[in-house]
Coordinates of C-alpha atoms in Angstrom, one line a residue:
X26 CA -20.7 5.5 10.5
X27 CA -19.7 8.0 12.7
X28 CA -18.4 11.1 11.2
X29 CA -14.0 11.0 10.7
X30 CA -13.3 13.9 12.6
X31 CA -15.8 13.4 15.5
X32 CA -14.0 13.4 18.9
X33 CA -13.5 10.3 20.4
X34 CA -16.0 8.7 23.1
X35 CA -14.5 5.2 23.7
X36 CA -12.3 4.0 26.3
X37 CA -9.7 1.1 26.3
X38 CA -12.5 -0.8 28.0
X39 CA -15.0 -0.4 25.1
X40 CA -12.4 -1.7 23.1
X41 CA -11.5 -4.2 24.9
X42 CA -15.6 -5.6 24.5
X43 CA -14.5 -6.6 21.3
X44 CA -12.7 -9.0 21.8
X45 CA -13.9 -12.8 20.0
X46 CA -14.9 -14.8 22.2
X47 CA -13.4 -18.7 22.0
X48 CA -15.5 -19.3 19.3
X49 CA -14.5 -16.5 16.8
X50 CA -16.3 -13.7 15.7
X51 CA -19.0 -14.1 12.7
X52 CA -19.5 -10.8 10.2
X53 CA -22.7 -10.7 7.8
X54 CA -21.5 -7.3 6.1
X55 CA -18.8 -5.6 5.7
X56 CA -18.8 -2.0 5.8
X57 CA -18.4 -0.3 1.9
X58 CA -14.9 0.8 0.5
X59 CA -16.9 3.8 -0.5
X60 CA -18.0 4.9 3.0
X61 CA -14.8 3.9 4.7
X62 CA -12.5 5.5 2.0
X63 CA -14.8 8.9 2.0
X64 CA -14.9 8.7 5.8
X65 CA -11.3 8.2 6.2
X66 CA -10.3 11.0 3.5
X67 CA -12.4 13.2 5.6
X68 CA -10.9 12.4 8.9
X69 CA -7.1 13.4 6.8
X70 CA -8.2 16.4 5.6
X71 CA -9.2 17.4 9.1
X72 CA -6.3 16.8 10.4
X73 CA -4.0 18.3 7.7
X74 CA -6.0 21.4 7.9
X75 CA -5.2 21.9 11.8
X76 CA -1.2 21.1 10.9
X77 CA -1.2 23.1 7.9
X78 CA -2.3 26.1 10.3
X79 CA 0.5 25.3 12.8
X80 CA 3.1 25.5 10.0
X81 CA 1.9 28.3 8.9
X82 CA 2.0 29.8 12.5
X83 CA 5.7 29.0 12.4
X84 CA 6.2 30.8 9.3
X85 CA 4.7 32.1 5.9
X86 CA 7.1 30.1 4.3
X87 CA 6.4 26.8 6.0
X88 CA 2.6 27.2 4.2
X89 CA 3.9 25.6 1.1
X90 CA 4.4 22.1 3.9
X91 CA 0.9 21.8 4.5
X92 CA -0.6 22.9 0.7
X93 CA 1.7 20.1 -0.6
X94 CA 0.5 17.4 1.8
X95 CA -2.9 18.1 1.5
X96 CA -2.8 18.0 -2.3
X97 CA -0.7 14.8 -2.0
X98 CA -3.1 13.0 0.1
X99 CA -6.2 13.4 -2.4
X100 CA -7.1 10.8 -4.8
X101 CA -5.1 7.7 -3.8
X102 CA -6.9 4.6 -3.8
X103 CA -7.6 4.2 0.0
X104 CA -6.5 0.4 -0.1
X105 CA -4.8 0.2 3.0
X106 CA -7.5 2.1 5.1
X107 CA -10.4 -0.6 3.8
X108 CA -8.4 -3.2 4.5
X109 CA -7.5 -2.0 8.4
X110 CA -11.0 -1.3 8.4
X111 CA -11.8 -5.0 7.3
X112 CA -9.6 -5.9 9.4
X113 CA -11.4 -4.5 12.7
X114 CA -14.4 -5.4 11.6
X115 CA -13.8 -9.2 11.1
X116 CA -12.4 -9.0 14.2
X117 CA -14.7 -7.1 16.2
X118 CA -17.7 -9.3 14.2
X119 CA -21.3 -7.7 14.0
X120 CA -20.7 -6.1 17.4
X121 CA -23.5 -3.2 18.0
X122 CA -21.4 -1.1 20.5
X123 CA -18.2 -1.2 17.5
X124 CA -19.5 2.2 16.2
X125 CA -19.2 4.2 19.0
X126 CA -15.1 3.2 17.7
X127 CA -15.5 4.2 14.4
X128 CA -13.6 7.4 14.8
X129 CA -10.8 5.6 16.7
X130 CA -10.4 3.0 13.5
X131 CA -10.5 5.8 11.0
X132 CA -7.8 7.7 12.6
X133 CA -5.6 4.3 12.7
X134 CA -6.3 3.5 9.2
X135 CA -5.5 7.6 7.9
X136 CA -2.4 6.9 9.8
X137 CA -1.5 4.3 7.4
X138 CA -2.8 6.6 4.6
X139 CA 0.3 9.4 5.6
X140 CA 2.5 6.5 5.8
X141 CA 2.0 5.6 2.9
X142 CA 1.9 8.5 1.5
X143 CA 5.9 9.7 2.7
X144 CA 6.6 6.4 1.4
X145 CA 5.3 7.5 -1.9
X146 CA 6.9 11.0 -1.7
X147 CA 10.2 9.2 -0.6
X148 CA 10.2 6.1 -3.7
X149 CA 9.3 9.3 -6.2
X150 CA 12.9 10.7 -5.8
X151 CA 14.7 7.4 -5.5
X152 CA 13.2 6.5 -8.6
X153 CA 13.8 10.1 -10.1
X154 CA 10.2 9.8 -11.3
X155 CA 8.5 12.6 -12.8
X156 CA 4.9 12.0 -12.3
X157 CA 2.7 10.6 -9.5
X158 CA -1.4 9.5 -9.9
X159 CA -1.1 12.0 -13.1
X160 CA 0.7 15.1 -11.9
X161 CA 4.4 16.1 -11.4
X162 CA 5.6 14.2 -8.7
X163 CA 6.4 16.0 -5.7
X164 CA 9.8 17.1 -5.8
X165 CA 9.8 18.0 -9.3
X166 CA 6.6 20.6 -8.4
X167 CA 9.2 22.0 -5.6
X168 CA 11.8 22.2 -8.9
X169 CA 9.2 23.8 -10.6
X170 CA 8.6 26.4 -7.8
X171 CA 12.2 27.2 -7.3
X172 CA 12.0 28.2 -10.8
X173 CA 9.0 30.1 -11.0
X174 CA 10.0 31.6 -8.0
X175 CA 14.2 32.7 -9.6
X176 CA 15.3 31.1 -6.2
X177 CA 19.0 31.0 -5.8
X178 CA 21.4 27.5 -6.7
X179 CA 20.0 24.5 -8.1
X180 CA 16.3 24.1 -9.2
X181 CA 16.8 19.8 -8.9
X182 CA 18.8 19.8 -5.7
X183 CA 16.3 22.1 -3.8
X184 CA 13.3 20.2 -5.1
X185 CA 14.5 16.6 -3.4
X186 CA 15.4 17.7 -0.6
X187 CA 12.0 19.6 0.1
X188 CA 10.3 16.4 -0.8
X189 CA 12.7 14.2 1.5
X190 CA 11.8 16.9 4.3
X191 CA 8.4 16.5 3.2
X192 CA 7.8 13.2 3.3
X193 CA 9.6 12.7 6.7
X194 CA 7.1 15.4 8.1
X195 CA 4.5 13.1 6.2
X196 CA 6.0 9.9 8.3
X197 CA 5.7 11.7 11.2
X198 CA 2.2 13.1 11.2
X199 CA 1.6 9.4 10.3
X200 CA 3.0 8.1 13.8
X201 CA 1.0 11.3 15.5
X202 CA -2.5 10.4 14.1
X203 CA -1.9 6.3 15.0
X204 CA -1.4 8.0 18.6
X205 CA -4.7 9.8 18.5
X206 CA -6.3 7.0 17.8
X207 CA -5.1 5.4 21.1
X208 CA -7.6 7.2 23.3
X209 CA -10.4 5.7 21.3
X210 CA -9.4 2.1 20.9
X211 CA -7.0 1.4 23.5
X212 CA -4.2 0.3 21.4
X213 CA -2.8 -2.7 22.5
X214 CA 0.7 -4.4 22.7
X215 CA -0.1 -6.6 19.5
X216 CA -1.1 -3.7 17.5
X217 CA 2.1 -1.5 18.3
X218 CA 3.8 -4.8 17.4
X219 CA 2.2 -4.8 14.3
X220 CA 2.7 -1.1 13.6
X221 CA 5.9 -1.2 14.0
X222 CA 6.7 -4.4 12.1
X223 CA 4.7 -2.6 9.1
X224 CA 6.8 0.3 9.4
X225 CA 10.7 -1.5 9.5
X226 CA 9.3 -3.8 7.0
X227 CA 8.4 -1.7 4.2
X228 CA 11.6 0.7 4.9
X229 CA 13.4 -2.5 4.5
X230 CA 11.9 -3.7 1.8
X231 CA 12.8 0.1 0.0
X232 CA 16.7 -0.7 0.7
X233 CA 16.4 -4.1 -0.9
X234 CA 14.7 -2.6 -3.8
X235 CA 17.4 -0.1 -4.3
X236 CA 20.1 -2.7 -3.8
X237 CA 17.9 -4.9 -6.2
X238 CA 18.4 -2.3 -9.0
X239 CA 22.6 -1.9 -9.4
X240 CA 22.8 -5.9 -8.6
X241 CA 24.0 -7.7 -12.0
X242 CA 21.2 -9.4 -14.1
X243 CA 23.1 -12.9 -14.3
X244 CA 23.6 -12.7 -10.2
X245 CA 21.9 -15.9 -8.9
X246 CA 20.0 -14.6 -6.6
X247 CA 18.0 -12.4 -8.9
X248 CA 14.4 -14.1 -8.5
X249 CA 14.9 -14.6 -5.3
X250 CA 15.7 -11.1 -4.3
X251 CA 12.6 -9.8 -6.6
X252 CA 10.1 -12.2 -4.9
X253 CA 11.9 -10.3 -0.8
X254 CA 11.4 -7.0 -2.3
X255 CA 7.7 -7.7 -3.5
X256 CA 7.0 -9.5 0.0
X257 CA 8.5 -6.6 1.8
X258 CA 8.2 -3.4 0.0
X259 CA 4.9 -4.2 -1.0
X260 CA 2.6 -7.6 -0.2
X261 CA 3.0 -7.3 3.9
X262 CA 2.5 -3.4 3.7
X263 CA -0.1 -3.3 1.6
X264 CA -2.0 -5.9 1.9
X265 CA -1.5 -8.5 4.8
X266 CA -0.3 -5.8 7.5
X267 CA -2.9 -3.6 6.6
X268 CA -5.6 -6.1 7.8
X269 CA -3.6 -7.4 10.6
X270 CA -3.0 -4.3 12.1
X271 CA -6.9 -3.6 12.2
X272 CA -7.7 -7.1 13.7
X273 CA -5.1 -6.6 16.6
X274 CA -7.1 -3.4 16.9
X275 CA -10.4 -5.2 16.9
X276 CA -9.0 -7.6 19.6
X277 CA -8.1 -10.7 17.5
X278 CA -6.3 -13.4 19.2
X279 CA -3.0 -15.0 17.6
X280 CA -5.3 -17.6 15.8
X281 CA -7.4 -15.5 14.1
X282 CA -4.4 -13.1 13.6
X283 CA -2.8 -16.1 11.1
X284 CA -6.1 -16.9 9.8
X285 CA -6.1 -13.7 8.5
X286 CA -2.7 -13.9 7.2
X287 CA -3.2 -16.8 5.2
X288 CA -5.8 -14.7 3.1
X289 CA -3.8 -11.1 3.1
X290 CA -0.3 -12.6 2.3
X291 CA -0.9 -14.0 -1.2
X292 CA -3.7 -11.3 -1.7
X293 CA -0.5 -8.9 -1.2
X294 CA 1.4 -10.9 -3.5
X295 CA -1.1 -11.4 -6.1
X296 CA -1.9 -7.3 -5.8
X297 CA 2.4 -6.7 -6.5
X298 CA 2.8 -8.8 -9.0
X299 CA 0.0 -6.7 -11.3
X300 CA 1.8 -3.7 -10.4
X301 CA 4.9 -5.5 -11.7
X302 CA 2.8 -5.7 -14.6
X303 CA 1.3 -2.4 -15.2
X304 CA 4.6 -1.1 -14.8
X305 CA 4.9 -2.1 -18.1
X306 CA 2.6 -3.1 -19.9
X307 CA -0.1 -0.6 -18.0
X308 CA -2.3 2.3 -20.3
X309 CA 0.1 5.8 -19.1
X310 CA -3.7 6.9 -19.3
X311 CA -4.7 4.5 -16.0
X312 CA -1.7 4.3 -14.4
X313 CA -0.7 8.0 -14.7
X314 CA 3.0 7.1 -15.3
X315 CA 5.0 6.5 -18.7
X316 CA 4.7 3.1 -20.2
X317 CA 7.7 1.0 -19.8
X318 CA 8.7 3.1 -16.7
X319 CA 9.8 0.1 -14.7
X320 CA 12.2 -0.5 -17.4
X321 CA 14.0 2.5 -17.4
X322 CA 13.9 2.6 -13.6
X323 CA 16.0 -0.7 -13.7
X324 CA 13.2 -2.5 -11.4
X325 CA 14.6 -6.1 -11.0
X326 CA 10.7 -7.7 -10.9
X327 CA 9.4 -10.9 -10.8
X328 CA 8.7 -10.4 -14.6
X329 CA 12.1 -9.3 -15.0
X330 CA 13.5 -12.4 -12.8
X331 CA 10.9 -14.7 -15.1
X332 CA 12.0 -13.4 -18.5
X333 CA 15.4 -13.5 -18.0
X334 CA 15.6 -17.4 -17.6
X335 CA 15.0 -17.7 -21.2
X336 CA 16.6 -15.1 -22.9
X337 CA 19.7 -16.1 -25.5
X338 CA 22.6 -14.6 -25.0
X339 CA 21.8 -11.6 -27.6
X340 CA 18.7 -10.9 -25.8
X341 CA 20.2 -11.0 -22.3
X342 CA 23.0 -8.6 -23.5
X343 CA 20.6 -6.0 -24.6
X344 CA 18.5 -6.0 -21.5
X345 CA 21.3 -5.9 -19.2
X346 CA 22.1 -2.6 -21.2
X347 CA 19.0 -1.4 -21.4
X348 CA 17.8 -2.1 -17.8
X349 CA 17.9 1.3 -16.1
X350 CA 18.6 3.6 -18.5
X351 CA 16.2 6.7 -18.1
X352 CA 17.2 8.0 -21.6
X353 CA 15.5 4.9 -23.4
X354 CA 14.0 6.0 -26.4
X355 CA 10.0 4.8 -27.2
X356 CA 11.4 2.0 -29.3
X357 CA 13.8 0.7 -27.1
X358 CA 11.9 0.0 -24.4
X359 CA 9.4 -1.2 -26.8
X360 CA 12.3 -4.1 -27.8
X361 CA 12.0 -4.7 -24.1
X362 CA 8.8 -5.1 -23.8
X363 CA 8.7 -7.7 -26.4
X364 CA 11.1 -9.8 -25.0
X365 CA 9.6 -10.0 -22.3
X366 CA 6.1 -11.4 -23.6
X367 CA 7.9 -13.5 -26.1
X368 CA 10.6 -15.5 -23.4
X369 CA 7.6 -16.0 -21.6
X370 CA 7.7 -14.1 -18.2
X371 CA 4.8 -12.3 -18.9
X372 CA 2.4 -15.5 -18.5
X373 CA 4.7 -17.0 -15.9
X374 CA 3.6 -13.7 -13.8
X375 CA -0.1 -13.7 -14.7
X376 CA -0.4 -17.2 -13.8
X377 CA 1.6 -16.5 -10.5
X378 CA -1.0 -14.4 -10.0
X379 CA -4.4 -16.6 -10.9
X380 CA -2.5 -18.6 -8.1
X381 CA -1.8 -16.4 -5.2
X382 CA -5.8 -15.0 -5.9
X383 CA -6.9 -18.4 -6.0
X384 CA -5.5 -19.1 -2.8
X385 CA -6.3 -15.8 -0.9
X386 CA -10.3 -17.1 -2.1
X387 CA -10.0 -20.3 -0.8
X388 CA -9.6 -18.7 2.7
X389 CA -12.3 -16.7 2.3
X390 CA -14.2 -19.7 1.6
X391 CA -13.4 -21.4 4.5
X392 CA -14.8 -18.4 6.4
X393 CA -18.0 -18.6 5.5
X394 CA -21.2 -19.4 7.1
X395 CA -22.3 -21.6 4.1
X396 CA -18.7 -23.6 3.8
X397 CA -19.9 -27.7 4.0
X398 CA -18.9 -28.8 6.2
X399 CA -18.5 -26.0 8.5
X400 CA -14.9 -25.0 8.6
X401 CA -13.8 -24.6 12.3
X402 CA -11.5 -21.2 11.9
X403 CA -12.4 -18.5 14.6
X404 CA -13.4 -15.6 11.6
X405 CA -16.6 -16.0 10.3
X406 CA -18.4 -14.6 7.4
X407 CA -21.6 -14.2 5.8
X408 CA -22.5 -14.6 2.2
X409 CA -22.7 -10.7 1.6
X410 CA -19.1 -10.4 3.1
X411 CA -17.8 -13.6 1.0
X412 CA -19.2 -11.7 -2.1
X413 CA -17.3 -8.0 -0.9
X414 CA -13.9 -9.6 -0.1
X415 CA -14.0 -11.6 -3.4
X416 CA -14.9 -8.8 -5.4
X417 CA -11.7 -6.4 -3.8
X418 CA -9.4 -9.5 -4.5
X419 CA -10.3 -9.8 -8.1
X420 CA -10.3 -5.9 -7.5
X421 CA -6.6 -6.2 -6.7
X422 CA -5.4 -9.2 -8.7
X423 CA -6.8 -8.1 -12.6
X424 CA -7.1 -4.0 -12.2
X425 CA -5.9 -1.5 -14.5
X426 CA -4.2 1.1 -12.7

């Protein structure tokens, strides 16, 4: 692959060579998370560097902007650039000119690495969470430095709004680096379409997830609004957008485009669902957040929405109190936790989730070269690709952290 930060040579018409032709688009190998994760980190870093300099030029102070957002930006998992990545590729198929647009791609998918990244700033202080991958989470380092630093007023107040500043700079450079991938590619209508439906939806998703959390336990709608808020926060953005938004790049048509959908959506929802879980029950040593911090966030989950259908009475009274309450003490939310394994939700959720990964894999089966009889869908795949795409889901579906 072509380096991240190497200037663009492509042209909307090299792009446009991508396109499948009317009988789809076959792809024997799919490019590495590895490579594309350490060529897309690259390709960030770049361009972090040159805005960090242009704060900088606008003042001393504005330096602490560009540390914090290239500090931010290190070590996430790099999910959402494989998958745009994928996304292109499958696409594009084992097309011999597609990297001389390797650069173009990598800016795209780094674009959705900033967004995401603002998002993550952004759910941090709605959540009032202290830590992020491990470390203080951003606004509570900006508390920290407006104590270390004997600033005037209040250490809390200054810290969130220097992360909600932040992380709308974040969003921004986000929208700016999707444009500089334009020259390369040759962005077209179905891709800004996509972008932008990405954007609203996760955004939405947020509101419905905060609205989620002061809603009362017994409302009737409660597994209904957890199942919105992990379609829309999470499984579209994450997963199925993610490899959309890379196919429109790579010129699929509105066939392929729901071909692909079928496999990303319940992919997505398979992924959310284990972060439901690890928000609980996850090792603080994997996850790099508290045990039982969904719990004292007040996350109305699909867990939550499972459990809660066979609580008794007692049960349901204490987690209604309990739900939310940041000053839980280690055995409290341990109480919690119980219930929730003993009413049940916990193996209503992991066998959600055997389903939605069973049924993302049964797409990829039908993709591939080998299928008996031969499938007629317009993406194509060889066995090397069936084995990477299975391996990320099962990745996705049963990981740790």
């Amino acid at each position: 692959m072509t380096p991240a930060d190497a200037p663009g040579t492509g042209s909307t018409e090299t792009a446009r060579s991508t396109e499948p032709s009317q009988h789809g688009t076959t792809v024997s190998e799919l490019d590495s998370p590895e490579s594309i994760a350490a060529e897309v980190s690259a390709g960030i870093e770049a361009f972090l560097e040159l805005k960090a300099a242009e704060f900088l030029a606008i003042s001393p102070d504005a330096d602490d902007i560009g540390r914090a957002l290239l500090e931010f930006t290190r070590g996430g998992k790099m999910i959402r650039p494989v998958l745009l990545w994928w996304g292109f590729q499958l696409a594009s198929g084992d097309d011999s000119s597609r990297s001389a647009l390797n650069g173009g791609v990598a800016e795209a998918a780094g674009s959705l690495e900033l967004l995401h990244a603002a998002a993550l700033i952004h759910d941090d202080v709605i959540d009032h969470s202290d830590t992020r991958r491990g470390k203080p989470a951003l606004h509570r380092q900006f508390e920290s430095r407006h104590s270390e630093r004997r600033f005037q007023g209040g250490a809390e107040p200054f810290g969130v709004a220097a992360a909600i500043v932040i992380g709308d700079i974040c969003l921004a450079l986000s929208e700016e680096l999707f444009e500089k991938s334009q020259s390369v590619l040759g962005i077209t209508p179905s891709a800004r379409d996509l972008r932008a439906t990405l954007r609203r939806d996760v955004m939405v998703g947020q509101y419905l997830d905060v609205l989620a959390e002061v809603v009362p336990l017994d409302d009737a709608r409660i597994g209904e609004r957890a199942w919105e808020v992990l379609s829309f926060k999470s499984a579209k953005y994450s997963v199925e957008q993610p490899l959309l938004l890379g196919a429109a790049l790579g010129g699929a048509d509105e066939e392929q485009l729901a071909e692909i959908s079928r496999f990303g959506l319940p992919l997505g929802q398979a992924f959310q669902l284990r972060d439901d879980v690890l928000g609980i029950f996850g090792d603080p040593a994997a996850t790099g957040k508290p045990a039982g911090d969904d719990i004292r966030e007040g996350k109305r989950t699909v867990l939550i929405a499972e459990s809660m259908k066979n609580l008794n009475s007692e049960q349901t009274q204490i987690m209604a109190e309990r739900l939310g309450d940041p000053d839980l003490s280690d055995s409290e939310v341990a109480e919690c936790v119980s219930m929730l394994t003993e009413s049940g939700g916990l193996d209503a959720v992991e066998s959600f989730i055997r389903s939605k990964h069973d049924e993302a894999l049964s797409v990829v089966r039908e993709w591939s070269t080998d299928s008996s009889p031969v499938s007629s869908t317009r993406t194509r795949i060889g066995p090397t690709a069936q084995r990477q795409l299975t391996k990320f889901a099962e990745a996705l579906s049963y990981r740790k952290s």
